[in-house]
PDB file of C-alpha atoms in Angstrom:
ATOM      1  CA  MET A  71     -39.101  74.292  20.191  1.00 47.00           C
ATOM      2  CA  LYS A  72     -40.295  71.221  18.317  1.00 44.00           C
ATOM      3  CA  ARG A  73     -39.242  70.737  14.758  1.00 47.00           C
ATOM      4  CA  ALA A  74     -41.997  70.232  12.297  1.00 46.00           C
ATOM      5  CA  SER A  75     -42.009  66.588  11.115  1.00 46.00           C
ATOM      6  CA  ARG A  76     -41.502  66.118   7.427  1.00 50.00           C
ATOM      7  CA  THR A  77     -43.853  63.783   5.564  1.00 47.00           C
ATOM      8  CA  PRO A  78     -42.555  62.455   2.229  1.00 48.00           C
ATOM      9  CA  ALA A  79     -44.499  63.730  -0.716  1.00 57.00           C
ATOM     10  CA  LEU A  80     -47.265  61.289  -1.695  1.00 57.00           C
ATOM     11  CA  PRO A  81     -46.009  60.821  -5.267  1.00 52.00           C
ATOM     12  CA  LEU A  82     -42.594  59.716  -3.952  1.00 54.00           C
ATOM     13  CA  VAL A  83     -44.205  57.244  -1.596  1.00 45.00           C
ATOM     14  CA  LEU A  84     -46.322  55.785  -4.390  1.00 49.00           C
ATOM     15  CA  LEU A  85     -43.278  55.559  -6.672  1.00 48.00           C
ATOM     16  CA  ALA A  86     -41.301  53.709  -4.005  1.00 48.00           C
ATOM     17  CA  ILE A  87     -44.170  51.221  -3.525  1.00 46.00           C
ATOM     18  CA  PHE A  88     -44.443  50.669  -7.286  1.00 46.00           C
ATOM     19  CA  LEU A  89     -40.723  50.018  -7.677  1.00 41.00           C
ATOM     20  CA  PHE A  90     -40.731  47.594  -4.755  1.00 43.00           C
ATOM     21  CA  MET A  91     -43.664  45.649  -6.199  1.00 46.00           C
ATOM     22  CA  ALA A  92     -42.294  45.669  -9.747  1.00 43.00           C
ATOM     23  CA  LEU A  93     -38.710  44.747  -8.900  1.00 40.00           C
ATOM     24  CA  PRO A  94     -39.121  40.944  -9.237  1.00 40.00           C
ATOM     25  CA  ALA A  95     -40.721  41.313 -12.656  1.00 40.00           C
ATOM     26  CA  LEU A  96     -38.070  43.757 -13.795  1.00 39.00           C
ATOM     27  CA  LEU A  97     -35.305  41.403 -12.690  1.00 39.00           C
ATOM     28  CA  ALA A  98     -36.963  38.455 -14.424  1.00 39.00           C
ATOM     29  CA  PHE A  99     -37.246  40.410 -17.643  1.00 40.00           C
ATOM     30  CA  ALA A 100     -33.641  41.442 -17.485  1.00 45.00           C
ATOM     31  CA  GLY A 101     -32.486  37.854 -17.022  1.00 52.00           C
ATOM     32  CA  ALA A 102     -29.363  36.922 -15.111  1.00 71.00           C
ATOM     33  CA  ASP A 103     -25.690  37.262 -15.900  1.00 91.00           C
ATOM     34  CA  VAL A 104     -23.895  34.107 -16.990  1.00 95.00           C
ATOM     35  CA  PRO A 105     -20.573  33.642 -15.156  1.00 96.00           C
ATOM     36  CA  GLU A 106     -17.609  34.082 -17.480  1.00 96.00           C
ATOM     37  CA  SER A 107     -13.986  33.105 -17.853  1.00 97.00           C
ATOM     38  CA  SER A 108     -11.480  33.665 -20.631  1.00 97.00           C
ATOM     39  CA  ARG A 109     -12.362  30.170 -21.889  1.00 97.00           C
ATOM     40  CA  SER A 110     -16.109  30.837 -22.010  1.00 97.00           C
ATOM     41  CA  ILE A 111     -15.637  34.279 -23.589  1.00 97.00           C
ATOM     42  CA  GLU A 112     -13.512  32.773 -26.341  1.00 97.00           C
ATOM     43  CA  ALA A 113     -16.082  30.000 -26.907  1.00 97.00           C
ATOM     44  CA  TYR A 114     -18.914  32.523 -27.199  1.00 97.00           C
ATOM     45  CA  GLN A 115     -16.951  34.708 -29.585  1.00 97.00           C
ATOM     46  CA  ARG A 116     -16.226  31.686 -31.793  1.00 97.00           C
ATOM     47  CA  GLU A 117     -19.788  30.388 -31.810  1.00 97.00           C
ATOM     48  CA  SER A 118     -22.012  33.494 -31.636  1.00 95.00           C
ATOM     49  CA  ALA A 119     -22.181  33.700 -35.431  1.00 96.00           C
ATOM     50  CA  MET A 120     -23.383  30.090 -35.478  1.00 96.00           C
ATOM     51  CA  VAL A 121     -26.124  30.969 -32.997  1.00 95.00           C
ATOM     52  CA  ASP A 122     -27.203  33.928 -35.132  1.00 93.00           C
ATOM     53  CA  ALA A 123     -27.328  31.727 -38.246  1.00 94.00           C
ATOM     54  CA  LEU A 124     -29.385  29.020 -36.530  1.00 93.00           C
ATOM     55  CA  LEU A 125     -31.944  31.500 -35.198  1.00 91.00           C
ATOM     56  CA  LYS A 126     -32.234  33.189 -38.587  1.00 91.00           C
ATOM     57  CA  GLU A 127     -32.542  29.899 -40.461  1.00 92.00           C
ATOM     58  CA  HIS A 128     -35.470  28.820 -38.291  1.00 90.00           C
ATOM     59  CA  ASP A 129     -37.207  32.225 -38.190  1.00 85.00           C
ATOM     60  CA  ALA A 130     -36.677  32.522 -34.460  1.00 85.00           C
ATOM     61  CA  ALA A 131     -36.643  35.945 -32.853  1.00 74.00           C
ATOM     62  CA  PRO A 132     -33.315  37.074 -31.325  1.00 69.00           C
ATOM     63  CA  ASP A 133     -34.877  36.911 -27.854  1.00 80.00           C
ATOM     64  CA  THR A 134     -36.518  33.525 -28.400  1.00 87.00           C
ATOM     65  CA  ARG A 135     -36.818  30.923 -25.654  1.00 94.00           C
ATOM     66  CA  ILE A 136     -34.633  27.808 -25.837  1.00 96.00           C
ATOM     67  CA  PHE A 137     -35.523  24.217 -24.893  1.00 97.00           C
ATOM     68  CA  ILE A 138     -33.123  21.265 -24.547  1.00 98.00           C
ATOM     69  CA  LEU A 139     -34.273  17.711 -25.321  1.00 98.00           C
ATOM     70  CA  VAL A 140     -32.079  14.703 -24.516  1.00 98.00           C
ATOM     71  CA  THR A 141     -32.385  11.001 -25.317  1.00 98.00           C
ATOM     72  CA  LYS A 142     -30.027   8.344 -23.952  1.00 98.00           C
ATOM     73  CA  GLU A 143     -30.672   5.877 -26.824  1.00 97.00           C
ATOM     74  CA  PRO A 144     -29.594   7.225 -29.177  1.00 97.00           C
ATOM     75  CA  ALA A 145     -27.353   9.445 -27.050  1.00 98.00           C
ATOM     76  CA  GLU A 146     -28.329  12.829 -28.456  1.00 98.00           C
ATOM     77  CA  LEU A 147     -28.924  16.379 -27.254  1.00 98.00           C
ATOM     78  CA  SER A 148     -31.048  18.719 -29.354  1.00 98.00           C
ATOM     79  CA  ALA A 149     -31.772  22.424 -28.995  1.00 98.00           C
ATOM     80  CA  TRP A 150     -35.136  23.921 -29.928  1.00 97.00           C
ATOM     81  CA  ALA A 151     -36.275  27.551 -30.232  1.00 96.00           C
ATOM     82  CA  GLU A 152     -39.717  29.035 -29.723  1.00 94.00           C
ATOM     83  CA  GLN A 153     -41.305  30.625 -32.777  1.00 91.00           C
ATOM     84  CA  ASP A 154     -43.922  33.361 -33.023  1.00 87.00           C
ATOM     85  CA  ASP A 155     -46.847  30.907 -32.755  1.00 88.00           C
ATOM     86  CA  GLY A 156     -45.461  29.359 -29.563  1.00 89.00           C
ATOM     87  CA  ARG A 157     -44.299  26.165 -31.216  1.00 93.00           C
ATOM     88  CA  TYR A 158     -40.680  25.109 -31.030  1.00 96.00           C
ATOM     89  CA  ALA A 159     -38.465  24.396 -34.026  1.00 95.00           C
ATOM     90  CA  GLN A 160     -35.358  22.243 -33.790  1.00 97.00           C
ATOM     91  CA  LEU A 161     -32.230  24.323 -34.207  1.00 97.00           C
ATOM     92  CA  LYS A 162     -29.586  21.625 -34.063  1.00 97.00           C
ATOM     93  CA  SER A 163     -28.783  18.245 -32.541  1.00 98.00           C
ATOM     94  CA  TRP A 164     -25.465  16.902 -31.328  1.00 98.00           C
ATOM     95  CA  PRO A 165     -24.313  13.387 -30.432  1.00 98.00           C
ATOM     96  CA  ILE A 166     -23.579  12.932 -26.754  1.00 98.00           C
ATOM     97  CA  CYS A 167     -20.027  11.658 -26.521  1.00 97.00           C
ATOM     98  CA  MET A 168     -20.609   9.641 -23.339  1.00 97.00           C
ATOM     99  CA  ILE A 169     -23.298   9.073 -20.717  1.00 96.00           C
ATOM    100  CA  GLY A 170     -23.187   7.086 -17.501  1.00 94.00           C
ATOM    101  CA  GLU A 171     -22.381   3.414 -17.980  1.00 94.00           C
ATOM    102  CA  GLY A 172     -25.254   2.361 -15.708  1.00 94.00           C
ATOM    103  CA  GLY A 173     -27.652   2.191 -18.651  1.00 94.00           C
ATOM    104  CA  LEU A 174     -31.287   3.197 -19.023  1.00 97.00           C
ATOM    105  CA  GLY A 175     -33.584   4.126 -16.166  1.00 97.00           C
ATOM    106  CA  PRO A 176     -33.733   6.899 -13.571  1.00 98.00           C
ATOM    107  CA  LYS A 177     -30.714   7.821 -11.493  1.00 98.00           C
ATOM    108  CA  MET A 178     -31.514   6.733  -7.939  1.00 97.00           C
ATOM    109  CA  MET A 179     -28.253   6.625  -6.040  1.00 97.00           C
ATOM    110  CA  GLU A 180     -24.956   8.450  -5.727  1.00 96.00           C
ATOM    111  CA  GLY A 181     -22.300   6.439  -7.553  1.00 94.00           C
ATOM    112  CA  ASP A 182     -24.637   4.248  -9.630  1.00 95.00           C
ATOM    113  CA  GLU A 183     -23.151   5.737 -12.818  1.00 95.00           C
ATOM    114  CA  ILE A 184     -26.635   6.211 -14.278  1.00 97.00           C
ATOM    115  CA  SER A 185     -27.459   9.461 -16.056  1.00 98.00           C
ATOM    116  CA  PRO A 186     -30.788  10.946 -14.880  1.00 98.00           C
ATOM    117  CA  GLU A 187     -34.090  10.843 -16.739  1.00 98.00           C
ATOM    118  CA  GLY A 188     -36.838  13.360 -16.106  1.00 98.00           C
ATOM    119  CA  PHE A 189     -37.653  17.042 -16.286  1.00 98.00           C
ATOM    120  CA  TYR A 190     -35.077  19.611 -15.208  1.00 98.00           C
ATOM    121  CA  ALA A 191     -34.313  23.315 -15.630  1.00 97.00           C
ATOM    122  CA  VAL A 192     -31.054  25.240 -15.885  1.00 98.00           C
ATOM    123  CA  THR A 193     -30.549  28.796 -14.605  1.00 97.00           C
ATOM    124  CA  ALA A 194     -27.713  31.168 -15.411  1.00 97.00           C
ATOM    125  CA  ASP A 195     -26.057  30.802 -12.026  1.00 96.00           C
ATOM    126  CA  VAL A 196     -25.289  27.091 -12.580  1.00 97.00           C
ATOM    127  CA  MET A 197     -23.368  27.740 -15.789  1.00 98.00           C
ATOM    128  CA  ASN A 198     -19.739  26.943 -14.941  1.00 98.00           C
ATOM    129  CA  PRO A 199     -17.084  28.649 -17.099  1.00 98.00           C
ATOM    130  CA  LEU A 200     -14.287  27.322 -14.867  1.00 97.00           C
ATOM    131  CA  SER A 201     -15.243  23.666 -15.094  1.00 97.00           C
ATOM    132  CA  THR A 202     -12.530  21.023 -14.876  1.00 95.00           C
ATOM    133  CA  ARG A 203     -14.376  19.489 -17.858  1.00 96.00           C
ATOM    134  CA  HIS A 204     -13.902  22.463 -20.219  1.00 97.00           C
ATOM    135  CA  LEU A 205     -17.321  24.169 -19.787  1.00 98.00           C
ATOM    136  CA  SER A 206     -20.396  22.844 -18.030  1.00 98.00           C
ATOM    137  CA  PHE A 207     -23.829  23.492 -16.570  1.00 98.00           C
ATOM    138  CA  ASN A 208     -25.674  21.680 -13.794  1.00 98.00           C
ATOM    139  CA  ILE A 209     -29.006  20.167 -14.928  1.00 98.00           C
ATOM    140  CA  GLY A 210     -30.545  20.446 -11.448  1.00 97.00           C
ATOM    141  CA  TYR A 211     -30.517  16.835 -10.264  1.00 98.00           C
ATOM    142  CA  PRO A 212     -31.986  15.935  -7.831  1.00 97.00           C
ATOM    143  CA  ASN A 213     -35.139  17.872  -8.629  1.00 97.00           C
ATOM    144  CA  ASN A 214     -38.339  17.831  -6.552  1.00 97.00           C
ATOM    145  CA  HIS A 215     -39.422  14.466  -7.970  1.00 98.00           C
ATOM    146  CA  ASP A 216     -36.039  12.908  -7.253  1.00 98.00           C
ATOM    147  CA  GLN A 217     -35.886  14.245  -3.701  1.00 97.00           C
ATOM    148  CA  LEU A 218     -39.408  13.021  -2.885  1.00 97.00           C
ATOM    149  CA  ASN A 219     -38.405   9.550  -4.066  1.00 98.00           C
ATOM    150  CA  GLY A 220     -35.243   9.553  -1.971  1.00 97.00           C
ATOM    151  CA  TYR A 221     -32.855   9.606  -4.921  1.00 98.00           C
ATOM    152  CA  THR A 222     -29.318  10.689  -4.117  1.00 97.00           C
ATOM    153  CA  GLY A 223     -26.497  12.155  -6.150  1.00 96.00           C
ATOM    154  CA  SER A 224     -25.307  15.607  -7.139  1.00 95.00           C
ATOM    155  CA  TYR A 225     -23.358  17.661  -9.648  1.00 95.00           C
ATOM    156  CA  ILE A 226     -24.905  16.079 -12.732  1.00 97.00           C
ATOM    157  CA  MET A 227     -23.652  18.173 -15.608  1.00 98.00           C
ATOM    158  CA  VAL A 228     -23.655  18.626 -19.315  1.00 98.00           C
ATOM    159  CA  HIS A 229     -19.935  19.171 -19.873  1.00 98.00           C
ATOM    160  CA  GLY A 230     -16.989  18.750 -22.223  1.00 97.00           C
ATOM    161  CA  GLU A 231     -14.029  16.375 -22.274  1.00 95.00           C
ATOM    162  CA  CYS A 232     -16.030  13.274 -23.313  1.00 94.00           C
ATOM    163  CA  SER A 233     -15.787  11.411 -20.004  1.00 90.00           C
ATOM    164  CA  SER A 234     -18.728  10.522 -17.773  1.00 91.00           C
ATOM    165  CA  LYS A 235     -19.721   8.638 -14.638  1.00 90.00           C
ATOM    166  CA  GLY A 236     -23.327   9.830 -14.831  1.00 94.00           C
ATOM    167  CA  CYS A 237     -23.116  13.197 -16.554  1.00 97.00           C
ATOM    168  CA  PHE A 238     -23.819  14.002 -20.195  1.00 98.00           C
ATOM    169  CA  ALA A 239     -20.375  14.475 -21.722  1.00 98.00           C
ATOM    170  CA  MET A 240     -19.826  16.240 -25.042  1.00 98.00           C
ATOM    171  CA  THR A 241     -16.725  16.969 -27.051  1.00 98.00           C
ATOM    172  CA  ASP A 242     -15.256  20.380 -26.226  1.00 98.00           C
ATOM    173  CA  GLY A 243     -16.221  21.806 -29.624  1.00 97.00           C
ATOM    174  CA  VAL A 244     -19.854  20.734 -29.206  1.00 98.00           C
ATOM    175  CA  MET A 245     -19.901  22.078 -25.641  1.00 98.00           C
ATOM    176  CA  ASP A 246     -18.740  25.454 -26.962  1.00 98.00           C
ATOM    177  CA  GLN A 247     -21.776  25.592 -29.259  1.00 98.00           C
ATOM    178  CA  ILE A 248     -24.243  24.553 -26.552  1.00 98.00           C
ATOM    179  CA  TRP A 249     -22.699  27.066 -24.137  1.00 98.00           C
ATOM    180  CA  ALA A 250     -23.031  29.869 -26.689  1.00 97.00           C
ATOM    181  CA  LEU A 251     -26.689  29.068 -27.320  1.00 97.00           C
ATOM    182  CA  MET A 252     -27.508  28.883 -23.612  1.00 97.00           C
ATOM    183  CA  LYS A 253     -25.661  32.121 -22.897  1.00 97.00           C
ATOM    184  CA  ARG A 254     -27.565  33.880 -25.678  1.00 95.00           C
ATOM    185  CA  ALA A 255     -30.856  32.736 -24.182  1.00 95.00           C
ATOM    186  CA  PHE A 256     -29.934  33.998 -20.711  1.00 96.00           C
ATOM    187  CA  ASP A 257     -28.513  37.269 -22.045  1.00 95.00           C
ATOM    188  CA  ASP A 258     -31.793  37.855 -23.883  1.00 93.00           C
ATOM    189  CA  GLY A 259     -33.841  37.457 -20.698  1.00 94.00           C
ATOM    190  CA  GLN A 260     -34.737  33.771 -20.417  1.00 95.00           C
ATOM    191  CA  THR A 261     -34.652  32.939 -16.709  1.00 96.00           C
ATOM    192  CA  SER A 262     -34.411  29.158 -17.025  1.00 96.00           C
ATOM    193  CA  VAL A 263     -33.897  26.667 -19.832  1.00 97.00           C
ATOM    194  CA  PRO A 264     -35.962  23.448 -19.615  1.00 98.00           C
ATOM    195  CA  VAL A 265     -33.913  20.270 -20.042  1.00 98.00           C
ATOM    196  CA  HIS A 266     -36.071  17.182 -20.589  1.00 98.00           C
ATOM    197  CA  ILE A 267     -34.281  13.829 -20.558  1.00 98.00           C
ATOM    198  CA  TYR A 268     -35.803  10.607 -21.912  1.00 98.00           C
ATOM    199  CA  PRO A 269     -34.387   7.100 -22.191  1.00 98.00           C
ATOM    200  CA  PHE A 270     -35.426   6.894 -25.858  1.00 98.00           C
ATOM    201  CA  ALA A 271     -38.085   8.278 -28.205  1.00 98.00           C
ATOM    202  CA  MET A 272     -41.181   7.292 -26.256  1.00 98.00           C
ATOM    203  CA  THR A 273     -43.275   6.043 -29.138  1.00 97.00           C
ATOM    204  CA  LYS A 274     -45.865   3.296 -28.782  1.00 96.00           C
ATOM    205  CA  GLU A 275     -43.501   0.863 -30.498  1.00 97.00           C
ATOM    206  CA  ASN A 276     -40.498   1.689 -28.318  1.00 97.00           C
ATOM    207  CA  MET A 277     -42.559   1.460 -25.138  1.00 98.00           C
ATOM    208  CA  ALA A 278     -43.842  -1.971 -26.181  1.00 97.00           C
ATOM    209  CA  ALA A 279     -40.283  -3.105 -26.854  1.00 97.00           C
ATOM    210  CA  HIS A 280     -39.248  -2.122 -23.282  1.00 97.00           C
ATOM    211  CA  LYS A 281     -42.349  -3.373 -21.486  1.00 95.00           C
ATOM    212  CA  GLY A 282     -40.439  -5.921 -19.413  1.00 93.00           C
ATOM    213  CA  ASP A 283     -37.857  -3.453 -18.151  1.00 96.00           C
ATOM    214  CA  PRO A 284     -37.828  -2.726 -14.384  1.00 97.00           C
ATOM    215  CA  ALA A 285     -38.035   1.007 -15.191  1.00 98.00           C
ATOM    216  CA  PHE A 286     -41.159   0.629 -17.348  1.00 98.00           C
ATOM    217  CA  GLY A 287     -43.518   1.996 -14.699  1.00 97.00           C
ATOM    218  CA  PHE A 288     -41.360   5.114 -14.332  1.00 98.00           C
ATOM    219  CA  TRP A 289     -41.144   5.522 -18.096  1.00 98.00           C
ATOM    220  CA  LYS A 290     -44.939   5.532 -18.344  1.00 98.00           C
ATOM    221  CA  THR A 291     -44.890   8.720 -16.250  1.00 98.00           C
ATOM    222  CA  LEU A 292     -42.399  10.323 -18.656  1.00 98.00           C
ATOM    223  CA  GLN A 293     -44.261   9.333 -21.812  1.00 98.00           C
ATOM    224  CA  PRO A 294     -47.032  11.976 -21.635  1.00 97.00           C
ATOM    225  CA  GLY A 295     -44.364  14.692 -21.750  1.00 98.00           C
ATOM    226  CA  TRP A 296     -42.837  13.180 -24.883  1.00 98.00           C
ATOM    227  CA  VAL A 297     -46.217  12.709 -26.545  1.00 97.00           C
ATOM    228  CA  PHE A 298     -47.328  16.235 -25.754  1.00 97.00           C
ATOM    229  CA  PHE A 299     -44.196  17.793 -27.226  1.00 97.00           C
ATOM    230  CA  ASP A 300     -44.254  15.500 -30.257  1.00 97.00           C
ATOM    231  CA  ALA A 301     -47.873  16.454 -30.937  1.00 97.00           C
ATOM    232  CA  THR A 302     -47.776  20.173 -30.207  1.00 96.00           C
ATOM    233  CA  LYS A 303     -44.124  21.246 -30.409  1.00 96.00           C
ATOM    234  CA  ARG A 304     -44.768  23.113 -27.159  1.00 96.00           C
ATOM    235  CA  VAL A 305     -42.872  22.437 -23.954  1.00 96.00           C
ATOM    236  CA  PRO A 306     -45.032  20.328 -21.602  1.00 97.00           C
ATOM    237  CA  ASN A 307     -45.813  21.535 -18.110  1.00 96.00           C
ATOM    238  CA  MET A 308     -44.695  18.517 -16.088  1.00 97.00           C
ATOM    239  CA  ILE A 309     -45.535  18.561 -12.387  1.00 96.00           C
ATOM    240  CA  VAL A 310     -45.140  16.078  -9.515  1.00 97.00           C
ATOM    241  CA  ARG A 311     -48.070  14.444  -7.737  1.00 96.00           C
ATOM    242  CA  LYS A 312     -47.764  11.557  -5.280  1.00 94.00           C
ATOM    243  CA  LYS A 313     -44.056  11.285  -6.096  1.00 96.00           C
ATOM    244  CA  ALA A 314     -44.735  10.803  -9.820  1.00 97.00           C
ATOM    245  CA  TYR A 315     -44.541  13.019 -12.893  1.00 98.00           C
ATOM    246  CA  VAL A 316     -47.861  14.050 -14.409  1.00 96.00           C
ATOM    247  CA  LEU A 317     -48.720  16.395 -17.236  1.00 96.00           C
ATOM    248  CA  GLY A 318     -50.094  19.637 -15.821  1.00 92.00           C
ATOM    249  CA  LYS A 319     -52.604  21.822 -17.569  1.00 81.00           C
ATOM    250  CA  SER A 320     -51.241  24.151 -20.219  1.00 67.00           C
ATOM    251  CA  LEU A 321     -52.158  27.818 -20.455  1.00 49.00           C
ATOM    252  CA  ASP A 322     -51.873  27.587 -24.225  1.00 50.00           C
ATOM    253  CA  LYS A 323     -55.258  26.945 -25.871  1.00 43.00           C
ATOM    254  CA  ALA A 324     -54.152  27.128 -29.507  1.00 40.00           C
ATOM    255  CA  PRO A 325     -55.281  24.253 -31.767  1.00 37.00           C
ATOM    256  CA  VAL A 326     -52.722  21.536 -32.359  1.00 35.00           C
ATOM    257  CA  GLN A 327     -51.944  18.910 -34.971  1.00 33.00           C
ATOM    258  CA  THR A 328     -51.575  15.450 -33.459  1.00 30.00           C
ATOM    259  CA  ALA A 329     -49.670  12.441 -34.706  1.00 32.00           C
ATOM    260  CA  GLY A 330     -48.797   8.970 -33.462  1.00 36.00           C
ATOM    261  CA  ASP A 331     -50.817   6.870 -31.027  1.00 42.00           C
ATOM    262  CA  ALA A 332     -54.276   8.457 -31.220  1.00 41.00           C
ATOM    263  CA  ALA A 333     -55.590   7.069 -27.909  1.00 45.00           C
ATOM    264  CA  LEU A 334     -52.615   8.322 -25.914  1.00 44.00           C
ATOM    265  CA  GLN A 335     -52.642  11.613 -27.808  1.00 41.00           C
ATOM    266  CA  ASP A 336     -56.279  12.185 -26.852  1.00 45.00           C
ATOM    267  CA  LYS A 337     -55.568  11.411 -23.194  1.00 46.00           C
ATOM    268  CA  VAL A 338     -52.506  13.644 -23.066  1.00 42.00           C
ATOM    269  CA  LEU A 339     -54.008  16.588 -24.938  1.00 44.00           C
ATOM    270  CA  ALA A 340     -57.092  16.519 -22.684  1.00 45.00           C
ATOM    271  CA  ASN A 341     -54.831  17.861 -19.942  1.00 44.00           C
ATOM    272  CA  ARG A 342     -54.466  21.108 -21.888  1.00 42.00           C
ATOM    273  CA  ARG A 343     -58.057  22.089 -21.152  1.00 37.00           C
TER     274      ARG A 343
END
């Protein structure tokens, strides 16, 4: 005698389909766990009150998004937090203790001792609580742009211990603060933290002063990102076309206040539409 086949109830089937389709979004919302060690736990415990104070001082929500901006001259790393209107406010800046001795310009080759310039993103899984340089995170070099241009190198970090052959080295105390802020962002659901690295503040005057540099053509592709952020205080959507950085269109249509070189501002902000 044949057994009657059992067909799952329709509501259960629909629920299973919904959960399967929604799983990526649910995981993105939940964020990812930051790896931990006794060293990183102690650093976070020491600095979490500082993070709370910074967010409160700048009217940033507890689950705000974080953005990291780096310049090589002066050697400085600054952290910014998104506010309710979508603009970013600077939370704090720190001096970079040491960068690669290769000077300004993009990193092109393993061992050139040049710290990268460009647009990178950090995810929770590349946070390293067991670093030989106190604490660290990998900035993501080489990114798509770097790979398309044949650049080589790896393991470019922001780390402690103030020693660098191409990384961005901080003092251990500063690295503790940066780690705590990054961990808070990931714990609150941010899936990646943008890290934008420039040779210097890319103003009209600074660009004119470096016009004869071999890297000037590359720097012209970075400048729209700087100008956009300076004008809007919103993180630019930088994409790669024909092996070069270009400013992609922004989904944000809110009005902006512009400042600086009006002609370049107009050209850059046109990409928002």
